[in-house]
GROMACS .gro file of C-alpha atoms in nm:
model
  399
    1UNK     CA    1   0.000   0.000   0.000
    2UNK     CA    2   0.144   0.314  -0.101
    3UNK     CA    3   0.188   0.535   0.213
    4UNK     CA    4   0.096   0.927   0.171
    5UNK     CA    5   0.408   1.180   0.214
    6UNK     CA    6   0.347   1.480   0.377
    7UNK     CA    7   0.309   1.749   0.192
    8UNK     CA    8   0.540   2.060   0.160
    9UNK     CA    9   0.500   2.384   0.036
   10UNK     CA   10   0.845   2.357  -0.122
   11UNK     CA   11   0.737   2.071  -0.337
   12UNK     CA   12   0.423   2.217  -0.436
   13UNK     CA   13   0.581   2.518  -0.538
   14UNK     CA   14   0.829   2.308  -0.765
   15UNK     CA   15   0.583   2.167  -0.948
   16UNK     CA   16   0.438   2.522  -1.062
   17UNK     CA   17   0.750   2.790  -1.009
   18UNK     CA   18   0.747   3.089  -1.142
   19UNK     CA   19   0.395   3.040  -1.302
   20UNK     CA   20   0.200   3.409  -1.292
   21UNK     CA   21  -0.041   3.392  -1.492
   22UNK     CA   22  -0.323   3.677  -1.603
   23UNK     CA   23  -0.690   3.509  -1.583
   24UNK     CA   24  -0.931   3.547  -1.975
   25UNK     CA   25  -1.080   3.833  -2.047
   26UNK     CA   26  -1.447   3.801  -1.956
   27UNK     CA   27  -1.678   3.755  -2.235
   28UNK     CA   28  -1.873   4.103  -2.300
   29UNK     CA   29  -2.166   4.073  -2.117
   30UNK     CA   30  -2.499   4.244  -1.921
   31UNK     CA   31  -2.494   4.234  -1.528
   32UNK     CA   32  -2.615   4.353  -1.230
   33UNK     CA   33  -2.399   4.510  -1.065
   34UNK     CA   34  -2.573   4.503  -0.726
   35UNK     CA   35  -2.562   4.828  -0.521
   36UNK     CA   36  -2.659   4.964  -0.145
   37UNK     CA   37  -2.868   5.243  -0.032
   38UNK     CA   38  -2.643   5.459   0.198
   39UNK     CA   39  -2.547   5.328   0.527
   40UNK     CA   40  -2.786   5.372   0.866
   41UNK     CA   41  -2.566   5.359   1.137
   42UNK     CA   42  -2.680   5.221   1.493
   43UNK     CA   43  -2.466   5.262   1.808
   44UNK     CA   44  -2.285   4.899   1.986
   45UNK     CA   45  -2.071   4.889   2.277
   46UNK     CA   46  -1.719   5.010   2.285
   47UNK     CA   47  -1.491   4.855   1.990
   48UNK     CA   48  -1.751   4.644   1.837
   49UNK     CA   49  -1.513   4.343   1.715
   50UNK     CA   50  -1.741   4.091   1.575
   51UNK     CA   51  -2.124   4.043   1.452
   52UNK     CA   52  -2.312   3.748   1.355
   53UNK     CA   53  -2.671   3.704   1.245
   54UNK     CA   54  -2.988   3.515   1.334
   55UNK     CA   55  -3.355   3.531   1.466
   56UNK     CA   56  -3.320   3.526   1.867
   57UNK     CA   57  -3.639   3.621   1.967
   58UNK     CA   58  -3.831   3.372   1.712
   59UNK     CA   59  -4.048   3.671   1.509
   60UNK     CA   60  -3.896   3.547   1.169
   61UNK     CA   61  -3.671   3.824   1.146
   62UNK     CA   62  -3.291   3.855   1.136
   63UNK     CA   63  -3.119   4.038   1.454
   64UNK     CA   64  -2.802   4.043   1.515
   65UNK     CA   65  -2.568   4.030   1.824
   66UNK     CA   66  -2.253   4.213   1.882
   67UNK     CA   67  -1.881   4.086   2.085
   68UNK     CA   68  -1.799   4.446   2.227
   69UNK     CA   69  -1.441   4.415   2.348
   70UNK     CA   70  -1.378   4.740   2.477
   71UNK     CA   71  -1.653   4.738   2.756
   72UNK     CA   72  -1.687   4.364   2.790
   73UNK     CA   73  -2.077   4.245   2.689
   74UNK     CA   74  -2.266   4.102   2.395
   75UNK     CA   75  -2.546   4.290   2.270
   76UNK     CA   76  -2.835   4.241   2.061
   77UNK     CA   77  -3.024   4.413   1.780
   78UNK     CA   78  -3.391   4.286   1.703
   79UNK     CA   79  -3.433   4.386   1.378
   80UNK     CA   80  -3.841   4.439   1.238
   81UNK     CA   81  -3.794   4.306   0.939
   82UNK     CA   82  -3.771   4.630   0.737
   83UNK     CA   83  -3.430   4.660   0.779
   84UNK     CA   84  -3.418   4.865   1.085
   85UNK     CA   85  -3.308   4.772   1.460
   86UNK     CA   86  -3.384   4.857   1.798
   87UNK     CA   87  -3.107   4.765   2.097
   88UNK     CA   88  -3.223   4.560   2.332
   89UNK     CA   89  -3.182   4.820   2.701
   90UNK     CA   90  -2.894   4.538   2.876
   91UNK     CA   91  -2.579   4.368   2.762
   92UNK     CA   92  -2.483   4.009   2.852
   93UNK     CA   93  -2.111   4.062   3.058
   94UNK     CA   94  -1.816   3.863   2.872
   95UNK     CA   95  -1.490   3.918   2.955
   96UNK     CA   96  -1.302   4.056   2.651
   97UNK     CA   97  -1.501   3.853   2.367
   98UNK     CA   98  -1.297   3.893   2.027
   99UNK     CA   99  -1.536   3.705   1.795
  100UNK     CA  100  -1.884   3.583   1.790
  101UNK     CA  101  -2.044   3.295   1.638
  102UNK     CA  102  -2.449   3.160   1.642
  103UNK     CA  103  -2.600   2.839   1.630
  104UNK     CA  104  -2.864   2.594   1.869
  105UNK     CA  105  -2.592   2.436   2.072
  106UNK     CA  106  -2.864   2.282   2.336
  107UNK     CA  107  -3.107   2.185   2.080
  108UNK     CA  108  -3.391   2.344   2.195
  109UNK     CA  109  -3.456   2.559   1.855
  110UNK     CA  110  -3.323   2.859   2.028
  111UNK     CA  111  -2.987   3.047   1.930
  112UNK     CA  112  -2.694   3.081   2.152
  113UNK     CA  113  -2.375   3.281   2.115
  114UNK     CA  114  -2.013   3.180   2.176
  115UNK     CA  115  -1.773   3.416   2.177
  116UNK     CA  116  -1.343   3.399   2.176
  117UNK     CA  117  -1.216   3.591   2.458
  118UNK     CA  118  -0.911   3.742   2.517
  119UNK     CA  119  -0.819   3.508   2.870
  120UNK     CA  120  -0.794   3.197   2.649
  121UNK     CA  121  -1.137   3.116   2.680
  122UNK     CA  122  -1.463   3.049   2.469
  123UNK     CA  123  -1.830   3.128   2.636
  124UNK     CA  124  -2.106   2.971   2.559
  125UNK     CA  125  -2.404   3.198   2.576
  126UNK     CA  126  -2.757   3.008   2.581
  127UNK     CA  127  -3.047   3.220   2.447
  128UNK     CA  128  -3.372   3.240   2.545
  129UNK     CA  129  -3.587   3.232   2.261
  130UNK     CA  130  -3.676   3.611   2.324
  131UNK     CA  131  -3.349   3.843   2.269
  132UNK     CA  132  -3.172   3.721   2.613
  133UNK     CA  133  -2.882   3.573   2.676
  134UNK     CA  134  -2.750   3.372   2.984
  135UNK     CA  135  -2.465   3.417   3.186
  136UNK     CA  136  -2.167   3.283   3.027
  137UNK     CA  137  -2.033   2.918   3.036
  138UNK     CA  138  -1.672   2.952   3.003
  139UNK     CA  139  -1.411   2.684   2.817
  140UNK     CA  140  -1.074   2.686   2.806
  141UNK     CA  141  -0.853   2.715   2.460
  142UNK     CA  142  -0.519   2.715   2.312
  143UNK     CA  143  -0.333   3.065   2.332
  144UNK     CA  144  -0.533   3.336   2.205
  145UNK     CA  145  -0.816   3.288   2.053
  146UNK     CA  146  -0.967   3.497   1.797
  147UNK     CA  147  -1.266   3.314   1.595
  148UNK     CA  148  -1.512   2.974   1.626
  149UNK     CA  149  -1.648   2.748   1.394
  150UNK     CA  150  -1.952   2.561   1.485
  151UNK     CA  151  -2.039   2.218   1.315
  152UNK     CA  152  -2.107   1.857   1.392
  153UNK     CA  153  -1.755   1.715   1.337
  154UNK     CA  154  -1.851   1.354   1.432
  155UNK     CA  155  -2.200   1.297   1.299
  156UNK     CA  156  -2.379   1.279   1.643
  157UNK     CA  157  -2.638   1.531   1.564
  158UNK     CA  158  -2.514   1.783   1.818
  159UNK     CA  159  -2.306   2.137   1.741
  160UNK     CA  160  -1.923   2.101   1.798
  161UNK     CA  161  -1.696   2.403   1.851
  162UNK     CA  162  -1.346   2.503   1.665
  163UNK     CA  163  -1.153   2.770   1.793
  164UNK     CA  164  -0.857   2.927   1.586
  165UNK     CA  165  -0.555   3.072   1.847
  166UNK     CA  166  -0.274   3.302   1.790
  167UNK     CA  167  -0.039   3.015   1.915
  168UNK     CA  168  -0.079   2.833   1.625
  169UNK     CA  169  -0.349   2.591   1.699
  170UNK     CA  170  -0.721   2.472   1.643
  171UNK     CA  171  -0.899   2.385   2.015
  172UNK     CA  172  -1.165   2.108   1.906
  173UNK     CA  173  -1.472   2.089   2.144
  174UNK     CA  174  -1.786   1.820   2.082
  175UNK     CA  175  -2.100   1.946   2.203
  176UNK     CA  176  -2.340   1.721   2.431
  177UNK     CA  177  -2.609   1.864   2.283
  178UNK     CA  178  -2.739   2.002   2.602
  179UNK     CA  179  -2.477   2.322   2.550
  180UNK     CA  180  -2.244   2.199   2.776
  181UNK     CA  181  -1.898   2.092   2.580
  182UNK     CA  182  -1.607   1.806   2.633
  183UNK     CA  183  -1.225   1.830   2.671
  184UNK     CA  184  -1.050   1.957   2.405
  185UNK     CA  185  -0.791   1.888   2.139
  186UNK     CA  186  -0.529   2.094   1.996
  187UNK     CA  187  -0.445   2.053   1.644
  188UNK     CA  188  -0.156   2.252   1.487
  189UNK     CA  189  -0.232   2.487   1.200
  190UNK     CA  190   0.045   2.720   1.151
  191UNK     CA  191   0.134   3.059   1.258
  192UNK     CA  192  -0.053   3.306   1.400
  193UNK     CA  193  -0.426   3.148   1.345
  194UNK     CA  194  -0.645   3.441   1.273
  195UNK     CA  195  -0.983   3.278   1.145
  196UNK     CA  196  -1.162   2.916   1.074
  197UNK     CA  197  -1.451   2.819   0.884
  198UNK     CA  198  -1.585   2.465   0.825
  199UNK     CA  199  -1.713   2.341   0.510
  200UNK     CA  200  -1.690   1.991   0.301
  201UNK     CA  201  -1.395   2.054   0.094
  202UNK     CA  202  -1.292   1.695   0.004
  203UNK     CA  203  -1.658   1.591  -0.105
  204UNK     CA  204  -1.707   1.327   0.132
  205UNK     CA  205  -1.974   1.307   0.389
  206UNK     CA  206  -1.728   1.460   0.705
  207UNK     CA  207  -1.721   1.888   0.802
  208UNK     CA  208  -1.317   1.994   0.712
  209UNK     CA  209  -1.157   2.296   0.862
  210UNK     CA  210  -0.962   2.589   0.683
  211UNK     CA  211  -0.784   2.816   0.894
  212UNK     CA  212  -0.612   3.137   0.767
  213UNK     CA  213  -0.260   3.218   0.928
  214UNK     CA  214  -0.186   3.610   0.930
  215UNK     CA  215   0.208   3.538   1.012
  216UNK     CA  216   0.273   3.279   0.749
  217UNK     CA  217   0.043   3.416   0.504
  218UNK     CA  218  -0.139   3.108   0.433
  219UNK     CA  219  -0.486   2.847   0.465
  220UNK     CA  220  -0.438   2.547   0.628
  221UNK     CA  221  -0.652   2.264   0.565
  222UNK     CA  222  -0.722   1.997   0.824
  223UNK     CA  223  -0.956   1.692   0.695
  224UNK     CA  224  -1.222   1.592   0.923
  225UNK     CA  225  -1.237   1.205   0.988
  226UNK     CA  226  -1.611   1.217   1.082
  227UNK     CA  227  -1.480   1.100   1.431
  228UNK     CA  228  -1.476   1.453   1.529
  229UNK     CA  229  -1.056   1.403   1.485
  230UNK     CA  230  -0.874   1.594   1.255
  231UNK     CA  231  -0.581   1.533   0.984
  232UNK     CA  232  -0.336   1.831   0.883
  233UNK     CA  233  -0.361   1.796   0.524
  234UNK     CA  234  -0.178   2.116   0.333
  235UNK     CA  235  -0.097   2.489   0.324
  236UNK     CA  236  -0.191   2.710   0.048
  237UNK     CA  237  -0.048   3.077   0.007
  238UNK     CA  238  -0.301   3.368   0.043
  239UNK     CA  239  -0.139   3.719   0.038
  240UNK     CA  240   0.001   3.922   0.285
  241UNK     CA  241  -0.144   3.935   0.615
  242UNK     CA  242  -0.467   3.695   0.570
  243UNK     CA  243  -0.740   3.769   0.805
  244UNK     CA  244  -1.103   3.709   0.813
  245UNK     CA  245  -1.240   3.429   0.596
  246UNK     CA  246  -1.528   3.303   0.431
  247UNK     CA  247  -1.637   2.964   0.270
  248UNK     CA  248  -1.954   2.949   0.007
  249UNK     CA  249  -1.949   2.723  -0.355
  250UNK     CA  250  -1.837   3.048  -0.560
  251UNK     CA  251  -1.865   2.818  -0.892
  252UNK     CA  252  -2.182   2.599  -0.850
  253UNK     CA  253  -1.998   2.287  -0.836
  254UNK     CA  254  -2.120   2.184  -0.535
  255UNK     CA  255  -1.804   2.166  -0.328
  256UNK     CA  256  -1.724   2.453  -0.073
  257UNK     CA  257  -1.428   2.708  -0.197
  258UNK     CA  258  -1.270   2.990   0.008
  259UNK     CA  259  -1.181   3.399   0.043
  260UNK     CA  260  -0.956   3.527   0.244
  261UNK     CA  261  -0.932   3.941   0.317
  262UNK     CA  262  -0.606   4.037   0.347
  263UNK     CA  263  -0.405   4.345   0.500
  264UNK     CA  264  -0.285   4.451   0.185
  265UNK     CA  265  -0.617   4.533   0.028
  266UNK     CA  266  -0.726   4.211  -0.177
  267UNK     CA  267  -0.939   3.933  -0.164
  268UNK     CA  268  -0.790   3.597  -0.213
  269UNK     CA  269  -0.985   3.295  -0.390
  270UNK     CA  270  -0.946   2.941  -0.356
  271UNK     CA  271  -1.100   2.715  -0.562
  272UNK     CA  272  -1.173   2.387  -0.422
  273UNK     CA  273  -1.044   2.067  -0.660
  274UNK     CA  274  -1.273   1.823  -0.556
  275UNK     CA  275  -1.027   1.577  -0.408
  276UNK     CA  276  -0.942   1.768  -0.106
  277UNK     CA  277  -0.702   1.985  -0.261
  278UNK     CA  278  -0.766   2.379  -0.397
  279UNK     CA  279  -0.653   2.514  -0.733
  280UNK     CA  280  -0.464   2.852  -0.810
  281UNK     CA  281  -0.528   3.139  -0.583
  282UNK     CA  282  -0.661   3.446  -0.775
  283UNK     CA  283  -0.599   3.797  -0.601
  284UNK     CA  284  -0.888   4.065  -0.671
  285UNK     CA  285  -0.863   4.398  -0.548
  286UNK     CA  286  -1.036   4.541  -0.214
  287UNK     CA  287  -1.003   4.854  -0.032
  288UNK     CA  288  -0.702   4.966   0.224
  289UNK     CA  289  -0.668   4.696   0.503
  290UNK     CA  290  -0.900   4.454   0.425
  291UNK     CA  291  -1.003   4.234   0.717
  292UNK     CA  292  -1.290   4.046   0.671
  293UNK     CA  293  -1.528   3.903   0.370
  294UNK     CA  294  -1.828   3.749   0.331
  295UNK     CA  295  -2.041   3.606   0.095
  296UNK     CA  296  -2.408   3.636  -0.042
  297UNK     CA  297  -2.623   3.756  -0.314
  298UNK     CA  298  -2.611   4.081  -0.369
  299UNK     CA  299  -2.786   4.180  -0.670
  300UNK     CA  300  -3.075   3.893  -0.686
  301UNK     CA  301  -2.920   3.684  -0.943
  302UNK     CA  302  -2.924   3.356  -0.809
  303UNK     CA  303  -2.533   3.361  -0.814
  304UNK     CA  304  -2.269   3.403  -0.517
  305UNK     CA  305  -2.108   3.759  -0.429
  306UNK     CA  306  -1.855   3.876  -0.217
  307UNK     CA  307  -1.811   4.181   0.019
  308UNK     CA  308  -1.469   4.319   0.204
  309UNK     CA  309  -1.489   4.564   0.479
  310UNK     CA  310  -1.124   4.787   0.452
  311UNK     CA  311  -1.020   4.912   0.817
  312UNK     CA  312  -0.793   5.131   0.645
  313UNK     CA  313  -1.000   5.295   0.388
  314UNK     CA  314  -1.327   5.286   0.608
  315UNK     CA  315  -1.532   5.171   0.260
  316UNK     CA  316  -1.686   4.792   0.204
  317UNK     CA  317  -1.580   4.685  -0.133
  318UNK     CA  318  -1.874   4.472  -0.315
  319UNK     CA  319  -1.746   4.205  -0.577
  320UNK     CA  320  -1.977   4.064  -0.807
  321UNK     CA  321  -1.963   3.698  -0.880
  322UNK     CA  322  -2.045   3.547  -1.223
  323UNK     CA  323  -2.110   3.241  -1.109
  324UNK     CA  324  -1.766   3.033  -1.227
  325UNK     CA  325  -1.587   3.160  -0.982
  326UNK     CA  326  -1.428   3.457  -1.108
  327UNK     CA  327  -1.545   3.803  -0.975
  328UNK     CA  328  -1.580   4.158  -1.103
  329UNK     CA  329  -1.407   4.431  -1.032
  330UNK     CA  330  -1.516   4.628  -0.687
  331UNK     CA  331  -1.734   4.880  -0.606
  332UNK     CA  332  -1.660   5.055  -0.308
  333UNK     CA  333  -1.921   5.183  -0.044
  334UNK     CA  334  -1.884   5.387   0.286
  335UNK     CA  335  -1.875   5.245   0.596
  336UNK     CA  336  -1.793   5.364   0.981
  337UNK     CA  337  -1.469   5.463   1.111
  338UNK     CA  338  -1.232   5.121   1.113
  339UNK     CA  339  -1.501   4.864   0.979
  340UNK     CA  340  -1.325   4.507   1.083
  341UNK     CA  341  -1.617   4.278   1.085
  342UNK     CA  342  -1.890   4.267   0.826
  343UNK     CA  343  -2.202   4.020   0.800
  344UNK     CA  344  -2.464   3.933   0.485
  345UNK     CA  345  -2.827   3.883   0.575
  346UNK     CA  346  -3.155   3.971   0.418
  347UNK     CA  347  -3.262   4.239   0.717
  348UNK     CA  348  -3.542   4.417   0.473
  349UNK     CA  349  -3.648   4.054   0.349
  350UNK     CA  350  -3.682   4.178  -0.030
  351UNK     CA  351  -3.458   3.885  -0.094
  352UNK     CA  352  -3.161   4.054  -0.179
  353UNK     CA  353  -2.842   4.012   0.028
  354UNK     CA  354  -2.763   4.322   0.253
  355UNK     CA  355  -2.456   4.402   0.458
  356UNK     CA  356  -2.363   4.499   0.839
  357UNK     CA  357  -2.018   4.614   0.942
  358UNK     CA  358  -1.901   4.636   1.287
  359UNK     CA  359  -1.708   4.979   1.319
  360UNK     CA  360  -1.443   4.966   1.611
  361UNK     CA  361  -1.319   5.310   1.616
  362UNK     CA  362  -1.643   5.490   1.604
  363UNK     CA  363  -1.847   5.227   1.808
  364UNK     CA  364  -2.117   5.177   1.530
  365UNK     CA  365  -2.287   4.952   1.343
  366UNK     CA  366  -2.345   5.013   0.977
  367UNK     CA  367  -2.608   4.850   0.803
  368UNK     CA  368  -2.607   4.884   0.418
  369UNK     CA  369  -2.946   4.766   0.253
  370UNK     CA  370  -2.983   4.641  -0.133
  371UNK     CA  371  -3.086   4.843  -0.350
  372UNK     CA  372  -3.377   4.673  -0.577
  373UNK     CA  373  -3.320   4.919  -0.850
  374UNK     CA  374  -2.961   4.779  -0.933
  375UNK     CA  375  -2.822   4.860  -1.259
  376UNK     CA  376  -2.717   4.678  -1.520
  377UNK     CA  377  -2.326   4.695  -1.637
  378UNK     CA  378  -2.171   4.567  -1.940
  379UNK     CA  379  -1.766   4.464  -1.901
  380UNK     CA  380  -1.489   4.300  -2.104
  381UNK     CA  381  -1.186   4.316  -1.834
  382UNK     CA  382  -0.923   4.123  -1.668
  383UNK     CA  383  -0.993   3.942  -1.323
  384UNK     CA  384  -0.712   3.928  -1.101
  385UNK     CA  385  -0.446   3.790  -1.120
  386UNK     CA  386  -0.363   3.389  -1.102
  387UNK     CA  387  -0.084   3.261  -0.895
  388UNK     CA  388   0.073   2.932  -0.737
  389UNK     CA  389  -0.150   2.865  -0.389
  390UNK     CA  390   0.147   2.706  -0.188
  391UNK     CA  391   0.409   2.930  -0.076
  392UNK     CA  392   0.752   2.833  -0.153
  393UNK     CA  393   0.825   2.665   0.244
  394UNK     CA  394   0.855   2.402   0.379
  395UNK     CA  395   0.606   2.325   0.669
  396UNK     CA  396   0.881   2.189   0.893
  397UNK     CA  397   0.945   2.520   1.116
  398UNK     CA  398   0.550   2.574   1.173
  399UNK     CA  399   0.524   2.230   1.397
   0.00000   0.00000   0.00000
């Protein structure tokens, strides 16, 4: 039986060095090209680091809750379905929560929060089906945590948690399903873990994890066994100073690809190969200091979209997708002062995608609604560019 080497990046960067390649024009072509009405802005706690979306008080409409790091507390926005918010009047207390992340973790069809904390610590947050949340549960982690993934990662039926750290590693959790969470497991990733996302990248029946590394400027992928265990499987290159992620099928072929925003202003695309593997990385240009993306459709056309928020330029850049996985070029929309965390939900329900980015400077929340009278462009340019995925490394030195 032929045993499987370890992959490098140095060997993977072999078999394609020096290749820099300039992606087709697109064919000329009528689009939508999406656009926002101006951004209402509603006040959050002090340095608003992270946002997530869902219906916590069970009226069919999206809210959406808020990690405030600056003053320590989670707060909630119960949105009426019109696009508009009201605060609820008291803050859960959490001790310096970095990043926030949704989902039924004690199975009662009500939404909880867990946030990553600054102590080395995730809390678990149970909701009460009416805006509230409890106390916090607290967990221990690897070194520095900054973001969680939630899946089931060993096909019991109940919510696991995956926390990326600073140190270098992913802290694996399986839930009980009662919101209370086992030991964990450390998994190395590389260096400097900034964000994770699960998805099936290998086209199998198991949740993988992809973790982006703002210090080695990479994705790591680990495969998931089903067993809720985890296999390091290989780096791919990014660009400089990879931050926030996101993980949607950007090319309809039914397996889960990747963005990464990175510090340098771009947007980085992997394209998943369908045997666990991605293809060439393709760079498309964001705003100043890109730190996070996300994904959803923006101008109604069926077809997946992306969105940066810049910290550096204060704008949200809007790419349209054209449904192969190739994007168009940005347009550029103002935000609050430092936006660092942006979200996609449907808050007017006109089923268009809209956006909200989480301000830390100016302690805001800015929430940019579709417009339904999008325009239509025509465009014959040059996507990004195309370049080798691995960077030319080894990956002894990260272990």
């Amino acid at each position: 039986m032929k045993s499987k080497r370890t992959p490098t990046r140095s060997t993977a960067w072999r078999a394609g060095a020096g290749l820099l390649l300039l992606l087709p024009l697109f064919p000329l072509h009528t689009y939508a090209d999406g656009g926002f009405h101006s951004g209402v802005t509603y006040s959050t706690g002090y340095y608003p680091a992270s946002a997530a979306s869902g219906d916590f008080n069970g009226d069919g409409h999206e809210d959406i809750t808020v990690a405030n790091l600056g003053d320590h507390s989670v707060s909630v926005l119960l949105g009426d379905g019109t696009g508009r918010f009201t605060t609820l009047d008291h803050d859960t207390p959490v001790q310096s929560p970095r990043a926030i992340s949704v989902g039924d973790l004690n199975e009662d069809g009500k939404l909880d929060v867990v946030t990553t904390n600054v102590q080395n610590t995730v809390s678990v947050l149970l909701g009460d089906g009416e805006g509230g949340l409890a106390l916090p549960d607290d967990y221990s982690t690897a070194g520095s945590p900054r973001y969680t993934a939630i899946g089931d990662f060993n096909g019991d039926g109940h919510q696991d948690l995956a926390v990326a750290s600073e140190s270098g590693h992913i802290s694996v959790m399986l839930g009980q399903g009662n919101g209370q969470f086992g030991g964990r497991t450390d998994y190395h990733a590389g260096a400097v873990g900034r964000s994770v996302v699960a998805g099936n990248f290998t086209g199998d029946a198991n949740l993988d994890l992809a973790v982006t590394n703002s210090y080695s400027n990479d994705v790591t992928i680990l495969t998931g066994t089903g067993t809720g265990a985890f296999v390091l499987s290989d780096f791919y290159f990014a660009d400089i100073h990879p931050m926030i992620m996101t993980t949607a099928d950007f090319n309809r072929d039914g397996l889960a690809d990747l963005a990464a925003a990175s510090l340098n202003g771009t947007v980085s695309v992997l394209l998943a190969n369908g045997s666990g593997g991605f293809g060439f990385r393709t760079h498309y240009a964001a705003g100043a200091g890109a730190y996070s993306v996300t994904a959803g459709d923006f101008n109604g056309d069926g077809l997946t979209d992306l969105a940066a928020a810049n910290s550096t330029s204060n704008t949200i850049s809007v790419l349209i997708g054209d449904g192969t996985g190739r994007f168009h070029p940005k347009v550029d929309y103002a935000a609050g002062s430092v936006p660092e965390t942006l979200i996609a939900g449907d808050f007017n329900e006109d089923g268009k995608t809209d956006l909200a980015a989480g301000n830390v400077r100016s302690d805001s929340l800015s929430i940019l609604l579709s417009r339904s009278d999008a325009k239509l462009s025509s465009l014959s340019v040059p996507q990004g560019t195309l370049t080798p995925s691995f960077s030319p490394k080894t990956m002894s030195g990260y272990r």
